PDB file of C-alpha atoms in Angstrom:
ATOM      1  CA  GLN A  23      14.807  -6.476  -9.100  1.00  0.00           C
ATOM      2  CA  VAL A  24      13.364  -4.010  -6.782  1.00  0.00           C
ATOM      3  CA  GLN A  25      13.423  -4.314  -2.831  1.00  0.00           C
ATOM      4  CA  LEU A  26      10.963  -2.713  -0.777  1.00  0.00           C
ATOM      5  CA  VAL A  27      10.806  -1.789   2.965  1.00  0.00           C
ATOM      6  CA  GLU A  28       7.937  -0.160   4.678  1.00  0.00           C
ATOM      7  CA  SER A  29       7.958   2.310   7.446  1.00  0.00           C
ATOM      8  CA  GLY A  30       5.519   4.068   9.665  1.00  0.00           C
ATOM      9  CA  GLY A  31       2.154   2.743  10.826  1.00  0.00           C
ATOM     10  CA  GLY A  32       1.569   1.874  14.312  1.00  0.00           C
ATOM     11  CA  LEU A  33      -1.056   2.039  16.874  1.00  0.00           C
ATOM     12  CA  VAL A  34      -3.732   5.048  16.632  1.00  0.00           C
ATOM     13  CA  GLN A  35      -7.194   5.390  18.107  1.00  0.00           C
ATOM     14  CA  ALA A  36     -10.208   5.209  15.706  1.00  0.00           C
ATOM     15  CA  GLY A  37     -10.777   8.350  13.716  1.00  0.00           C
ATOM     16  CA  GLY A  38      -6.972   9.111  13.846  1.00  0.00           C
ATOM     17  CA  SER A  39      -4.526   8.963  11.153  1.00  0.00           C
ATOM     18  CA  LEU A  40      -1.189   6.973  10.309  1.00  0.00           C
ATOM     19  CA  ARG A  41       1.214   7.365   7.332  1.00  0.00           C
ATOM     20  CA  LEU A  42       2.923   4.384   5.746  1.00  0.00           C
ATOM     21  CA  SER A  43       6.003   4.588   3.482  1.00  0.00           C
ATOM     22  CA  CYS A  44       7.699   2.491   1.343  1.00  0.00           C
ATOM     23  CA  ALA A  45      11.369   2.916   0.259  1.00  0.00           C
ATOM     24  CA  ALA A  46      12.524   1.189  -2.733  1.00  0.00           C
ATOM     25  CA  SER A  47      15.839   0.230  -4.177  1.00  0.00           C
ATOM     26  CA  GLY A  48      17.067  -1.355  -7.245  1.00  0.00           C
ATOM     27  CA  ARG A  49      15.736  -0.842 -10.624  1.00  0.00           C
ATOM     28  CA  THR A  50      14.158   2.419 -11.687  1.00  0.00           C
ATOM     29  CA  PHE A  51      11.325   2.972  -9.350  1.00  0.00           C
ATOM     30  CA  SER A  52       9.194   4.924 -12.140  1.00  0.00           C
ATOM     31  CA  GLY A  53       9.176   1.803 -14.050  1.00  0.00           C
ATOM     32  CA  TYR A  54       6.939   0.021 -11.603  1.00  0.00           C
ATOM     33  CA  THR A  55       3.121   0.108 -10.518  1.00  0.00           C
ATOM     34  CA  MET A  56       2.891   0.280  -7.012  1.00  0.00           C
ATOM     35  CA  ALA A  57       0.177  -0.674  -4.481  1.00  0.00           C
ATOM     36  CA  TRP A  58      -0.574  -1.212  -0.858  1.00  0.00           C
ATOM     37  CA  PHE A  59      -2.220  -4.617   0.215  1.00  0.00           C
ATOM     38  CA  ARG A  60      -3.273  -5.328   3.826  1.00  0.00           C
ATOM     39  CA  GLN A  61      -3.838  -8.723   5.504  1.00  0.00           C
ATOM     40  CA  ALA A  62      -5.804  -8.986   8.784  1.00  0.00           C
ATOM     41  CA  PRO A  63      -5.803 -12.146  11.058  1.00  0.00           C
ATOM     42  CA  GLY A  64      -7.693 -14.899   9.601  1.00  0.00           C
ATOM     43  CA  LYS A  65      -8.083 -12.956   6.353  1.00  0.00           C
ATOM     44  CA  GLU A  66      -6.479 -13.228   2.846  1.00  0.00           C
ATOM     45  CA  ARG A  67      -4.341 -10.491   1.619  1.00  0.00           C
ATOM     46  CA  GLU A  68      -6.561  -7.755  -0.083  1.00  0.00           C
ATOM     47  CA  PHE A  69      -5.923  -4.777  -2.318  1.00  0.00           C
ATOM     48  CA  VAL A  70      -5.929  -1.462  -0.548  1.00  0.00           C
ATOM     49  CA  ALA A  71      -4.851   0.950  -3.095  1.00  0.00           C
ATOM     50  CA  GLY A  72      -2.555   1.247  -6.276  1.00  0.00           C
ATOM     51  CA  ILE A  73      -0.895   3.946  -8.180  1.00  0.00           C
ATOM     52  CA  SER A  74       0.316   4.267 -11.708  1.00  0.00           C
ATOM     53  CA  ARG A  75       3.888   4.509 -12.672  1.00  0.00           C
ATOM     54  CA  SER A  76       3.738   8.393 -13.368  1.00  0.00           C
ATOM     55  CA  GLY A  77       1.463   8.812 -10.101  1.00  0.00           C
ATOM     56  CA  THR A  78      -1.297  10.230 -12.195  1.00  0.00           C
ATOM     57  CA  THR A  79      -3.872   7.444 -11.709  1.00  0.00           C
ATOM     58  CA  ALA A  80      -4.923   5.933  -8.379  1.00  0.00           C
ATOM     59  CA  PHE A  81      -7.337   3.163  -7.574  1.00  0.00           C
ATOM     60  CA  TYR A  82      -8.694   2.199  -4.079  1.00  0.00           C
ATOM     61  CA  THR A  83     -10.800  -0.570  -2.679  1.00  0.00           C
ATOM     62  CA  ASP A  84     -14.318   0.798  -1.828  1.00  0.00           C
ATOM     63  CA  SER A  85     -13.723   0.461   1.978  1.00  0.00           C
ATOM     64  CA  VAL A  86     -10.942   3.105   1.954  1.00  0.00           C
ATOM     65  CA  LYS A  87     -12.182   5.585  -0.555  1.00  0.00           C
ATOM     66  CA  GLY A  88     -12.251   9.004   0.851  1.00  0.00           C
ATOM     67  CA  ARG A  89     -10.025   8.144   3.709  1.00  0.00           C
ATOM     68  CA  PHE A  90      -6.925   6.750   2.243  1.00  0.00           C
ATOM     69  CA  THR A  91      -4.376   8.284  -0.192  1.00  0.00           C
ATOM     70  CA  ILE A  92      -1.666   6.613  -2.031  1.00  0.00           C
ATOM     71  CA  SER A  93       1.160   8.749  -3.493  1.00  0.00           C
ATOM     72  CA  ARG A  94       4.637   8.131  -4.843  1.00  0.00           C
ATOM     73  CA  ASP A  95       7.612  10.243  -5.269  1.00  0.00           C
ATOM     74  CA  ASN A  96       9.647   8.739  -8.130  1.00  0.00           C
ATOM     75  CA  ALA A  97      12.541  11.247  -7.456  1.00  0.00           C
ATOM     76  CA  LYS A  98      12.907   9.834  -3.932  1.00  0.00           C
ATOM     77  CA  ASN A  99      11.853   6.144  -4.919  1.00  0.00           C
ATOM     78  CA  THR A 100       9.177   6.223  -2.253  1.00  0.00           C
ATOM     79  CA  ALA A 101       5.350   5.595  -2.177  1.00  0.00           C
ATOM     80  CA  SER A 102       3.107   6.343   0.622  1.00  0.00           C
ATOM     81  CA  LEU A 103      -0.296   5.432   2.075  1.00  0.00           C
ATOM     82  CA  GLN A 104      -1.938   8.120   4.133  1.00  0.00           C
ATOM     83  CA  THR A 105      -4.630   6.744   6.051  1.00  0.00           C
ATOM     84  CA  ASN A 106      -7.107   9.045   7.766  1.00  0.00           C
ATOM     85  CA  SER A 107     -10.321   8.518   9.664  1.00  0.00           C
ATOM     86  CA  LEU A 108      -8.993   5.220  10.831  1.00  0.00           C
ATOM     87  CA  LYS A 109     -11.529   2.451  11.860  1.00  0.00           C
ATOM     88  CA  PRO A 110     -10.766  -0.723  13.864  1.00  0.00           C
ATOM     89  CA  GLU A 111     -11.594  -2.793  10.769  1.00  0.00           C
ATOM     90  CA  ASP A 112      -8.370  -1.201   9.172  1.00  0.00           C
ATOM     91  CA  THR A 113      -6.239  -2.973  11.516  1.00  0.00           C
ATOM     92  CA  ALA A 114      -3.792  -5.098   9.733  1.00  0.00           C
ATOM     93  CA  VAL A 115      -0.573  -5.843   8.511  1.00  0.00           C
ATOM     94  CA  TYR A 116       0.137  -3.360   5.481  1.00  0.00           C
ATOM     95  CA  TYR A 117       2.287  -4.457   2.605  1.00  0.00           C
ATOM     96  CA  CYS A 118       3.865  -2.407  -0.099  1.00  0.00           C
ATOM     97  CA  ALA A 119       4.040  -4.211  -3.306  1.00  0.00           C
ATOM     98  CA  ALA A 120       5.176  -3.472  -6.963  1.00  0.00           C
ATOM     99  CA  THR A 121       4.889  -4.807 -10.447  1.00  0.00           C
ATOM    100  CA  SER A 122       5.999  -4.134 -13.631  1.00  0.00           C
ATOM    101  CA  GLY A 123       2.688  -4.712 -15.281  1.00  0.00           C
ATOM    102  CA  THR A 124      -0.516  -2.730 -14.601  1.00  0.00           C
ATOM    103  CA  SER A 125      -2.880  -5.152 -12.894  1.00  0.00           C
ATOM    104  CA  TYR A 126      -3.399  -3.261 -10.052  1.00  0.00           C
ATOM    105  CA  PHE A 127      -5.977  -5.275  -8.327  1.00  0.00           C
ATOM    106  CA  ASN A 128      -4.733  -8.794  -8.417  1.00  0.00           C
ATOM    107  CA  ARG A 129      -1.965  -9.571  -5.809  1.00  0.00           C
ATOM    108  CA  ASN A 130      -0.794 -12.312  -8.085  1.00  0.00           C
ATOM    109  CA  ALA A 131       0.573  -9.683 -10.437  1.00  0.00           C
ATOM    110  CA  TYR A 132       2.745  -8.201  -7.847  1.00  0.00           C
ATOM    111  CA  ASN A 133       6.181  -9.927  -7.594  1.00  0.00           C
ATOM    112  CA  TYR A 134       7.813  -7.656  -5.240  1.00  0.00           C
ATOM    113  CA  TRP A 135       6.844  -7.231  -1.679  1.00  0.00           C
ATOM    114  CA  GLY A 136       7.972  -5.541   1.488  1.00  0.00           C
ATOM    115  CA  PRO A 137       8.008  -7.228   4.706  1.00  0.00           C
ATOM    116  CA  GLY A 138       4.732  -5.473   6.049  1.00  0.00           C
ATOM    117  CA  ARG A 139       4.052  -2.918   8.729  1.00  0.00           C
ATOM    118  CA  GLN A 140       1.390  -3.247  11.453  1.00  0.00           C
ATOM    119  CA  VAL A 141      -1.474  -0.803  11.637  1.00  0.00           C
ATOM    120  CA  THR A 142      -3.585  -1.072  14.709  1.00  0.00           C
ATOM    121  CA  VAL A 143      -6.735   0.930  15.220  1.00  0.00           C
ATOM    122  CA  SER A 144      -8.135   0.810  18.813  1.00  0.00           C
ATOM    123  CA  SER A 145     -11.667   1.665  19.519  1.00  0.00           C
TER     124      SER A 145
END
């Protein structure tokens, strides 16, 4: 198994930036596809970004393309989400997730989750 713990996030004004990090422990980090999901009040948890095991391929939901960047550092067992040009609608709890598979977009494919970090964007 792998354990995931997020850090970062917080409160920022619209147009600002925040960085989220995910520290992984357990089995070899590079063996997992990593992703970030988010869940706003009253909404279901949605896919935000995913990254392949090697870090060479990334996928983003349309609403964050050009603004968010997912990355990973397998040597440090970390994954990050850089969020730029933030909008109030980005406000949510952001979750780091991992799967041994390659189904980036389906939340049910992810069997490891961090506890989440709040991102709040004020207008």
